[in-house]
CSV table of C-alpha atoms in Angstrom, one decimal:
chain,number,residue,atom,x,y,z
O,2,UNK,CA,101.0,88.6,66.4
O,3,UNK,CA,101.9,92.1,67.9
O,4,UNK,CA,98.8,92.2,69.8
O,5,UNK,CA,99.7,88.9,71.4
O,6,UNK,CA,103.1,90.4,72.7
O,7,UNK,CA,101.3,93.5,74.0
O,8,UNK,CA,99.3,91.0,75.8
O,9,UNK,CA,101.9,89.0,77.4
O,10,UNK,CA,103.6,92.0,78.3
O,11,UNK,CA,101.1,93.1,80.4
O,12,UNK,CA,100.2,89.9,81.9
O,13,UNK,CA,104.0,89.9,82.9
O,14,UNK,CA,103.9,93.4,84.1
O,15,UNK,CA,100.2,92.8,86.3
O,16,UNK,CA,102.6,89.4,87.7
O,17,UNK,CA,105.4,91.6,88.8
O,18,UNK,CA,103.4,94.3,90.2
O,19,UNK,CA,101.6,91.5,92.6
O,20,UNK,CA,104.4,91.6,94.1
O,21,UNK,CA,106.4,94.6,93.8
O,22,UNK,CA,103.9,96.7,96.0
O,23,UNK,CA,103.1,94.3,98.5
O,24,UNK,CA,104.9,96.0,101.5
O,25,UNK,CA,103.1,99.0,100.9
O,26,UNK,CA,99.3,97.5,100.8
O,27,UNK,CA,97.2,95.1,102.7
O,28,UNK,CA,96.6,92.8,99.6
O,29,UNK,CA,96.9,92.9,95.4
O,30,UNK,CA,95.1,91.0,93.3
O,31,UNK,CA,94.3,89.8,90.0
O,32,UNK,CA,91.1,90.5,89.1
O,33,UNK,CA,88.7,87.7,88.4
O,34,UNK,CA,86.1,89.7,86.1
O,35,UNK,CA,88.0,92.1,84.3
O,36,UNK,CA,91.6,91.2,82.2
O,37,UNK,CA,94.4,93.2,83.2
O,38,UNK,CA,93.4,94.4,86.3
O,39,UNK,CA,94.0,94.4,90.1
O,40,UNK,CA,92.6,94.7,93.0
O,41,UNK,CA,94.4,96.8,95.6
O,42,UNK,CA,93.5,97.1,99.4
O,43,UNK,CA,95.3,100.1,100.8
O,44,UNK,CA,96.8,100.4,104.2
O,45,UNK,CA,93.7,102.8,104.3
O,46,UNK,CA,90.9,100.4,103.9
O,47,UNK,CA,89.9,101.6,100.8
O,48,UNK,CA,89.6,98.9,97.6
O,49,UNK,CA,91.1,100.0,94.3
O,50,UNK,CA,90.3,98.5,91.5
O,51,UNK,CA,93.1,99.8,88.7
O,52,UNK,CA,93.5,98.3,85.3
O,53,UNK,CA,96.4,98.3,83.0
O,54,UNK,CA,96.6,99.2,79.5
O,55,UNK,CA,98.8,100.3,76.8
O,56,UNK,CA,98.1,104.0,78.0
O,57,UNK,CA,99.0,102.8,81.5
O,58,UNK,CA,97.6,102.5,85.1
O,59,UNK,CA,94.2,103.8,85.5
O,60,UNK,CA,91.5,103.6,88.5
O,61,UNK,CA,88.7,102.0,87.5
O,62,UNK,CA,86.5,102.3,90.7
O,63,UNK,CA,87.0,102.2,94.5
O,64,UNK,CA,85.4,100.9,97.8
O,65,UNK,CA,83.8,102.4,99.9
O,66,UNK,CA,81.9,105.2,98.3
O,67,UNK,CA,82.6,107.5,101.6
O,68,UNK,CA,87.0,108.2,101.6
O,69,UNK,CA,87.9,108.9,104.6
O,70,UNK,CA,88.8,112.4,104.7
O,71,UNK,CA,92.8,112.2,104.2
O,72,UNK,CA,92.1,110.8,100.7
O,73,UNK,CA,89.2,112.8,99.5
O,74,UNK,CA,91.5,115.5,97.9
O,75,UNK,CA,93.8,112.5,96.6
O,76,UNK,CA,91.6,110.7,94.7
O,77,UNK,CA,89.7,114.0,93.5
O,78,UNK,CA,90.2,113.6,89.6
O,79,UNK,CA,92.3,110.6,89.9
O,80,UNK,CA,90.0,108.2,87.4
O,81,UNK,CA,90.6,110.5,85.0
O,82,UNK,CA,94.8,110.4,84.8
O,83,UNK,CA,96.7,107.6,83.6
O,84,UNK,CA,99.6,107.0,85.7
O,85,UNK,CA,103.0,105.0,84.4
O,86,UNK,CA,104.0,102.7,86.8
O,87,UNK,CA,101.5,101.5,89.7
O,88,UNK,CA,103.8,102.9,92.1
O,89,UNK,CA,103.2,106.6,90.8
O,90,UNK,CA,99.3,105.7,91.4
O,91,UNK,CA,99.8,104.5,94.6
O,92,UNK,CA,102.2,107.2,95.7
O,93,UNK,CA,99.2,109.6,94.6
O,94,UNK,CA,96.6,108.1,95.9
O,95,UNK,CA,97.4,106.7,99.6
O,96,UNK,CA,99.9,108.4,101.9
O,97,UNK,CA,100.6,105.3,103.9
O,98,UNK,CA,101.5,103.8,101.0
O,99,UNK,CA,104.2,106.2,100.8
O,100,UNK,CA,105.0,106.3,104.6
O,101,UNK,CA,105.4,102.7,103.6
O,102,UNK,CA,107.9,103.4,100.7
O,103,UNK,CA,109.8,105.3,102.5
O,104,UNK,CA,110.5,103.2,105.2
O,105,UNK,CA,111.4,100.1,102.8
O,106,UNK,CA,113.5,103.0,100.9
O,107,UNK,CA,115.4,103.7,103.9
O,108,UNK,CA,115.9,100.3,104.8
O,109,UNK,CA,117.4,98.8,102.1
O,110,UNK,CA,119.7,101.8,101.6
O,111,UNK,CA,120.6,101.1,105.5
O,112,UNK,CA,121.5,97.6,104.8
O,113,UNK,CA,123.8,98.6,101.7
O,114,UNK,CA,125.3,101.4,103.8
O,115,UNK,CA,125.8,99.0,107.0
O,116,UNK,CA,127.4,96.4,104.1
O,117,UNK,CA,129.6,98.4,102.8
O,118,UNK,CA,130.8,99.5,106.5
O,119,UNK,CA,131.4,95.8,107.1
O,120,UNK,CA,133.4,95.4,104.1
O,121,UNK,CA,135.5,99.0,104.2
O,122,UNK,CA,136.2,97.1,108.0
O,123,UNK,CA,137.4,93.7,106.6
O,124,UNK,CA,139.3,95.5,104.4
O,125,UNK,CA,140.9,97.3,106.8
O,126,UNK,CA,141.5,94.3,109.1
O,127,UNK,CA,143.1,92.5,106.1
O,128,UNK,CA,145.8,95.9,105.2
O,129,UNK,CA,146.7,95.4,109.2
O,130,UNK,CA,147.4,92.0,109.1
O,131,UNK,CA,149.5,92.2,105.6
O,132,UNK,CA,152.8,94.2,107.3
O,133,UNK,CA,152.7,91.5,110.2
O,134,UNK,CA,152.7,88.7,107.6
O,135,UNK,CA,155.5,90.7,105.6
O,136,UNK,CA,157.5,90.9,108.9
O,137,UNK,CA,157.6,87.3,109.6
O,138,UNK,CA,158.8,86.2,106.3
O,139,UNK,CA,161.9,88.5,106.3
């Protein structure tokens, strides 16, 4: 029965990670001949194919043969690690990916920041119209 959990957790996590990554690649996949992997298309051009196990993420094999030269030293030894999240992998292995990451980072912590300025000034416009309201009641 414990295998069967292991199982369905890692069909859950391959699920999330379809999405999870998606601003940072041109396409993830499940893959249709192997269990518990994905297929990844980096902003590069370059197919990964990573599978997921109890150890963690692994690359499996990549397309085309030939890197193009930004990713040759990135991807030296990188079949041979186990990484544990797919984002560590991808961080490692594609530096678009994390030009990509960065820029969603940065985005999301410019929203909070630009909704927590709208709030500090509702707040504000709220403590100004209290006296007035004070004022006319007296």
């Amino acid at each position: 029965m414990m295998m069967g959990t292991r199982q369905a957790d890692i069909e859950d996590e391959l699920g999330f990670q379809l999405k999870a990554h998606s601003f940072g690649v041109k396409s993830v996949t499940r893959s249709t001949q192997e269990n518990h992997s994905l297929n990844i298309v980096l902003l590069e051009d370059v197919t990964l194919k990573v599978s997921l196990t109890l150890r963690g993420y692994s690359l499996v094999s990549y397309a085309p043969e030939s890197l193009p030269p930004p990713l040759v030293a990135a991807f030296e030894g990188l079949h041979l690690r186990h990484f544990e999240t797919l984002e560590a992998l991808l961080h490692t292995a594609s530096p678009r990916y994390r030009e990509a990451f960065q820029r969603s980072l940065f985005d999301k912590l410019t929203r909070v920041k630009e909704a927590q300025e709208e709030e500090e000034q509702e707040e504000e416009e709220e403590e100004e119209a209290d006296p007035e309201e004070e004022e006319g009641q007296r």
